[in-house]
mmCIF file of C-alpha atoms in Angstrom:
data_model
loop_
_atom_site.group_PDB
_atom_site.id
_atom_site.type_symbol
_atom_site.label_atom_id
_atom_site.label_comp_id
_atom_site.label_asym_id
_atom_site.label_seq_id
_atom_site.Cartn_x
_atom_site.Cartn_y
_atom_site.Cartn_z
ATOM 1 C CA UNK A 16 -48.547 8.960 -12.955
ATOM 2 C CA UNK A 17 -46.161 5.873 -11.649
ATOM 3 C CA UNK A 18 -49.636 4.155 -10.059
ATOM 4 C CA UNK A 19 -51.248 4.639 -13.040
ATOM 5 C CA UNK A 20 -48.501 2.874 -15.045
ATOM 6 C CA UNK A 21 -47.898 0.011 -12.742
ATOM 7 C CA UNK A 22 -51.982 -0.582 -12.497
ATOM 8 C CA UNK A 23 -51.527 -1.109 -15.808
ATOM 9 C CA UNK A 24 -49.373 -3.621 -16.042
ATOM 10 C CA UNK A 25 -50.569 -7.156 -15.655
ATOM 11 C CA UNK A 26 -49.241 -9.179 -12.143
ATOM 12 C CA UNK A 27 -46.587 -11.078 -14.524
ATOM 13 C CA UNK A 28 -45.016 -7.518 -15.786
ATOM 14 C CA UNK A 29 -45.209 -6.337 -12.156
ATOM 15 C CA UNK A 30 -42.935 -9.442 -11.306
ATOM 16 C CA UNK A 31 -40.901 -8.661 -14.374
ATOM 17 C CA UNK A 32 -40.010 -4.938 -13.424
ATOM 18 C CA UNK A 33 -39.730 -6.315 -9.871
ATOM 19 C CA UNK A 34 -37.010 -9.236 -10.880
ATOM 20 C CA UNK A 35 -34.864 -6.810 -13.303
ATOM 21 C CA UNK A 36 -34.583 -4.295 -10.833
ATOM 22 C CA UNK A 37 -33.552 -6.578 -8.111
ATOM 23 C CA UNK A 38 -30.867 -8.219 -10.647
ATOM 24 C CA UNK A 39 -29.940 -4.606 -11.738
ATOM 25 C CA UNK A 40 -29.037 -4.233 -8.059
ATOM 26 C CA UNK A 41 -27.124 -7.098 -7.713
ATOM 27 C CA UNK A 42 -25.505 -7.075 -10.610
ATOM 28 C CA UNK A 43 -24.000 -3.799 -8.905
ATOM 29 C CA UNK A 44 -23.708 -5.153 -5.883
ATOM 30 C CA UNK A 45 -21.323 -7.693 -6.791
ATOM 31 C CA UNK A 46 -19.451 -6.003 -9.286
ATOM 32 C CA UNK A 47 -18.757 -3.356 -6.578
ATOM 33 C CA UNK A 48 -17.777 -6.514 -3.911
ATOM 34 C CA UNK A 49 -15.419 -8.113 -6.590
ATOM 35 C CA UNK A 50 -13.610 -5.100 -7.981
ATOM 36 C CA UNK A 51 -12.827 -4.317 -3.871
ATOM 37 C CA UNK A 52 -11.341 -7.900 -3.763
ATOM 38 C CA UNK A 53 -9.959 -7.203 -7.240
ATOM 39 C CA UNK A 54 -8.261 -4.222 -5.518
ATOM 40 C CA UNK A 55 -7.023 -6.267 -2.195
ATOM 41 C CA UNK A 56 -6.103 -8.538 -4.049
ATOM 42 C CA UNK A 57 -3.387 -6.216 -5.678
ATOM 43 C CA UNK A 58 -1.957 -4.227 -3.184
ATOM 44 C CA UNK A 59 -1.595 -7.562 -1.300
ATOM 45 C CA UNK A 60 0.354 -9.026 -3.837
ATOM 46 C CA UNK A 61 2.649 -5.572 -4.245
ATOM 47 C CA UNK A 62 3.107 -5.808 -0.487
ATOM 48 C CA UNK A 63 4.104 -9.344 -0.427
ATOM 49 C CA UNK A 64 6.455 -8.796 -3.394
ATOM 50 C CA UNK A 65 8.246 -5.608 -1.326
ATOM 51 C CA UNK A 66 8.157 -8.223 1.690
ATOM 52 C CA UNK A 67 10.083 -10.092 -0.338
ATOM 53 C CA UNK A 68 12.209 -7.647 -1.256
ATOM 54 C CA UNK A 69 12.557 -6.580 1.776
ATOM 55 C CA UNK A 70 14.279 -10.405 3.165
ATOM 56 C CA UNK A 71 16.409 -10.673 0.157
ATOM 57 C CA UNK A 72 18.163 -7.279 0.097
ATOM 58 C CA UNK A 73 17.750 -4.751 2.996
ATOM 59 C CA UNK A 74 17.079 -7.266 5.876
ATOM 60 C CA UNK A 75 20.719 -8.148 5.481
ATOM 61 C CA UNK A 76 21.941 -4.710 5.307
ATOM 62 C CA UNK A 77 19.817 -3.866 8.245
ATOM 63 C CA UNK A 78 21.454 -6.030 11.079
ATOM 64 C CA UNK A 79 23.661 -3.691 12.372
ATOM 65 C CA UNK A 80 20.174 -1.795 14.015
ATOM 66 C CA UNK A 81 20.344 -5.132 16.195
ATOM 67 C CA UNK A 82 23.013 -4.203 17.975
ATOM 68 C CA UNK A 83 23.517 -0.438 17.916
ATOM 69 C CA UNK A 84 20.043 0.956 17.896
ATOM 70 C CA UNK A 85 20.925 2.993 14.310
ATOM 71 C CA UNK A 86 22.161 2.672 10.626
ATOM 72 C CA UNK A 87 25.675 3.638 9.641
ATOM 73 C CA UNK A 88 26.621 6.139 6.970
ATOM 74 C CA UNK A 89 28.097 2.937 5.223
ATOM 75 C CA UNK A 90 25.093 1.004 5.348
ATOM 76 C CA UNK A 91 22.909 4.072 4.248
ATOM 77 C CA UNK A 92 25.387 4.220 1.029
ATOM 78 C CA UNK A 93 24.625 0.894 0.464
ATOM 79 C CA UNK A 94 20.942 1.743 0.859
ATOM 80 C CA UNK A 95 21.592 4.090 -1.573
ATOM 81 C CA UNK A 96 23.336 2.261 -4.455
ATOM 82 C CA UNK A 97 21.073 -0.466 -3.714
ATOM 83 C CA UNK A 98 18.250 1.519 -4.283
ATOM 84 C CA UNK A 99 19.545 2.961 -7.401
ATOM 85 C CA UNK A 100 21.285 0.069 -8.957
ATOM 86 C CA UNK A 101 18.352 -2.548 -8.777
ATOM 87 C CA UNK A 102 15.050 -2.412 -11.072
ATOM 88 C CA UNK A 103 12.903 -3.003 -8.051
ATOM 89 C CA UNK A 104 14.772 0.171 -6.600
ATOM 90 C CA UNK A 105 14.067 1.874 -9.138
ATOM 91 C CA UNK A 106 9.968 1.946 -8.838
ATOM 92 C CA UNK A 107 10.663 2.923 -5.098
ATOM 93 C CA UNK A 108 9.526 6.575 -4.874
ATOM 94 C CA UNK A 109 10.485 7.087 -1.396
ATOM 95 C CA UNK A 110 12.179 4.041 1.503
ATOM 96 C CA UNK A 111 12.038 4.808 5.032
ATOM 97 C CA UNK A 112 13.657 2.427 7.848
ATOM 98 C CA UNK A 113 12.072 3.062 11.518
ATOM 99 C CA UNK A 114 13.202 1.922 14.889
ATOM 100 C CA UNK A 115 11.265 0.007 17.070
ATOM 101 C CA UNK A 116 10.856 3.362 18.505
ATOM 102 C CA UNK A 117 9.450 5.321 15.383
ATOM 103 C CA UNK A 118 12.190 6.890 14.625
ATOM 104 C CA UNK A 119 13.617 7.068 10.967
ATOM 105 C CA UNK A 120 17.140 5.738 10.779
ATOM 106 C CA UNK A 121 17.000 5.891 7.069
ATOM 107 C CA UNK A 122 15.084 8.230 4.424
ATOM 108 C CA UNK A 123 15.893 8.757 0.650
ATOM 109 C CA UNK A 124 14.894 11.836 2.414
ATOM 110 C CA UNK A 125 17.742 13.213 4.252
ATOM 111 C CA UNK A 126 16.166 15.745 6.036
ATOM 112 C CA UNK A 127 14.173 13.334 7.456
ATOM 113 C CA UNK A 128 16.705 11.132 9.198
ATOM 114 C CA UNK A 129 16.928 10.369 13.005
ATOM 115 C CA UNK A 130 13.365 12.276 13.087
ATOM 116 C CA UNK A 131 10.542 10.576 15.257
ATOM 117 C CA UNK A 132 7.247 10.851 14.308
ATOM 118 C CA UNK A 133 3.926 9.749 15.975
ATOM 119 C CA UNK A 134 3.482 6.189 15.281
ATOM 120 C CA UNK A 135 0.988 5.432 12.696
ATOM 121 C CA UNK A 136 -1.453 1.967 13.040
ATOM 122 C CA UNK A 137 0.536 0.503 9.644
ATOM 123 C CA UNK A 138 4.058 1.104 11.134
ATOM 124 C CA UNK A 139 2.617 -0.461 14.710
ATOM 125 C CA UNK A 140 1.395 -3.451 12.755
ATOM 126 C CA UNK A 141 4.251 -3.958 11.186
ATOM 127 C CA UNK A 142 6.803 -3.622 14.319
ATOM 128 C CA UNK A 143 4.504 -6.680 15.555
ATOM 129 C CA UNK A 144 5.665 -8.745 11.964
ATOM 130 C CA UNK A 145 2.871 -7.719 9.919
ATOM 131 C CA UNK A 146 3.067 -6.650 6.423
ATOM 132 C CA UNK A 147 0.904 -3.877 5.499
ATOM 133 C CA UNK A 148 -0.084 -2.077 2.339
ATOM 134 C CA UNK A 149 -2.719 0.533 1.172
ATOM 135 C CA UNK A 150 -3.187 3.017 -1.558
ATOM 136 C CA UNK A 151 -2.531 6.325 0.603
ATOM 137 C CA UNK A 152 -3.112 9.958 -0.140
ATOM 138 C CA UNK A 153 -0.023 10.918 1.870
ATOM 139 C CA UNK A 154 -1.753 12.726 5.487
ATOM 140 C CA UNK A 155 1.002 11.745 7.668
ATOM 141 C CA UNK A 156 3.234 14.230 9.033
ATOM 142 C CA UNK A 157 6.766 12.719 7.610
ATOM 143 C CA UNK A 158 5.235 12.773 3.921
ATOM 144 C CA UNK A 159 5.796 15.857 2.927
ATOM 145 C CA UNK A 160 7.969 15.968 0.144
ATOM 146 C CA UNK A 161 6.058 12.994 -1.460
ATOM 147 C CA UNK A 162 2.699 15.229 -0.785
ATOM 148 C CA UNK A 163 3.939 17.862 -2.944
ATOM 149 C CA UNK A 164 5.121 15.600 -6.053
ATOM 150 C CA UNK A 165 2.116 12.665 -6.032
ATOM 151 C CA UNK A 166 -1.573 12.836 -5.496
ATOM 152 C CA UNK A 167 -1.663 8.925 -4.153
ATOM 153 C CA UNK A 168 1.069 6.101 -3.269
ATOM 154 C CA UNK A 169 1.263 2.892 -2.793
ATOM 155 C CA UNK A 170 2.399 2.471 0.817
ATOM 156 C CA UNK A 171 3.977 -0.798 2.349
ATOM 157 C CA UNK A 172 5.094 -1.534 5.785
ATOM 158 C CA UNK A 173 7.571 -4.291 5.951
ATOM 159 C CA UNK A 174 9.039 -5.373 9.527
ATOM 160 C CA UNK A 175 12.920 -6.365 9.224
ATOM 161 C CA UNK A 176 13.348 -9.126 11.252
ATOM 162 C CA UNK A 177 17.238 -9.961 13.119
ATOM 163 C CA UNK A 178 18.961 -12.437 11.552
ATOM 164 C CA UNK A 179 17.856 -16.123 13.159
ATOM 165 C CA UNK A 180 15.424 -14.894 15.220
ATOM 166 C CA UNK A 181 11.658 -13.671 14.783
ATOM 167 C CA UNK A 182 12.159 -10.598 16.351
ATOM 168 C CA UNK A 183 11.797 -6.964 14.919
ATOM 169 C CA UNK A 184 14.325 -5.023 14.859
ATOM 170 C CA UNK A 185 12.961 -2.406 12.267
ATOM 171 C CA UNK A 186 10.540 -1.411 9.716
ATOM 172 C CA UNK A 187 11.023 -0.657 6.263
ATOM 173 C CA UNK A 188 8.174 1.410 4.554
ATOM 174 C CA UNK A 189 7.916 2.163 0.818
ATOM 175 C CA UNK A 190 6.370 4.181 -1.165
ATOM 176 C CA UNK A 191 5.743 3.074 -5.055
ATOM 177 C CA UNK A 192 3.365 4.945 -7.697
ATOM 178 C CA UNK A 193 0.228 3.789 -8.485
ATOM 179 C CA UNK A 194 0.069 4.126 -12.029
ATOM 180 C CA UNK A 195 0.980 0.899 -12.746
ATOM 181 C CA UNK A 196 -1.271 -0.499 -10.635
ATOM 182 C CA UNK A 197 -4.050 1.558 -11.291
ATOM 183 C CA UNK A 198 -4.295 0.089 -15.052
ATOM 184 C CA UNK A 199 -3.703 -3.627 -13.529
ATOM 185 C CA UNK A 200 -6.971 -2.543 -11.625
ATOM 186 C CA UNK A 201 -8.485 -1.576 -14.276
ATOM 187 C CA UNK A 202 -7.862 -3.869 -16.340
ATOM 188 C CA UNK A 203 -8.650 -6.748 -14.173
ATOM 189 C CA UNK A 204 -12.267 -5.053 -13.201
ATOM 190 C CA UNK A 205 -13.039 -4.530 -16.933
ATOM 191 C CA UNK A 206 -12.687 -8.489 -17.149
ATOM 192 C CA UNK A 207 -14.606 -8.728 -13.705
ATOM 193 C CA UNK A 208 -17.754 -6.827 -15.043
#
């Protein structure tokens, strides 16, 4: 039946169904390509806004690890209030501060504190100074409370670096929702397409 149609179409309809399927295709194509830079392009800037973050207020806080290799209850009350007390802090679902190591020196998890955990890729990125950022669906081992409350967060990996110096000396990793920027997403592929 589809010879029979296409033999009856003349050679310039031919090239016409040929043409608009090929543009149907890359329409797609590049709709698909540009709402995955669209979607970079978002956790990128989320990550360099906790990076940010992440110099102003807890890198500060932080330099103590420097020197003794852990956080002190002080400095985890202060992680604490800070946390609570700033609007930023408040989007933060879940903080985490590793040692070089991979072990957590800090959780808004308690339970989880002074635990090591195998290292993920992220967390070894970002103990070389890299920040690093995805939309996760929580598999590691140390997520398990935030497993059981959200399908998907935004993770970041932010290295804290010692005070005057280039150097690592820990990692902070959030976690944020992704409701937010699920409807930025959306919104800026709807304008895309």
């Amino acid at each position: 039946m589809r010879t029979g149609f296409l033999k009856r179409l003349s050679l310039a309809q031919r090239f016409m169904l040929v043409s608009l399927l090929t543009l149907l295709v890359g329409i797609s194509g590049i709709g698909w390509w540009v709402s995955q830079e669209i979607a970079d392009g978002v956790v990128h800037r989320s990550a360099a806004t906790t990076a940010l973050y992440v110099d102003s207020f807890l890198a500060p806080r932080l330099q103590e690890i420097a020197q003794q290799g852990t956080l002190s209850p002080e400095r985890a009350a202060e992680l604490d209030q800070l946390q609570q007390g700033t609007e930023f802090g408040r989007q933060i679902v879940a903080l985490k501060v590793w040692s070089p190591q991979g072990r957590i020196l800090y959780s808004t998890d308690p339970d989880l504190t002074n635990h090591t955990f195998p290292m993920s890729q992220q967390l070894a990125l970002a103990l070389q100074g890299t920040v690093t950022a995805e939309i996760s669906n929580l598999d590691d081992a140390e997520n398990i409370e935030e497993r059981q409350r959200f399908p998907q967060l935004l993770e970041v990996y932010a290295p804290v670096r010692r005070s005057g110096a280039d150097n690592v000396i820990a990692v902070a990793e959030f976690y944020q929702r992704v409701d937010d920027l699920a409807s930025e997403l959306d919104a800026a592929q709807e304008r895309s397409w």
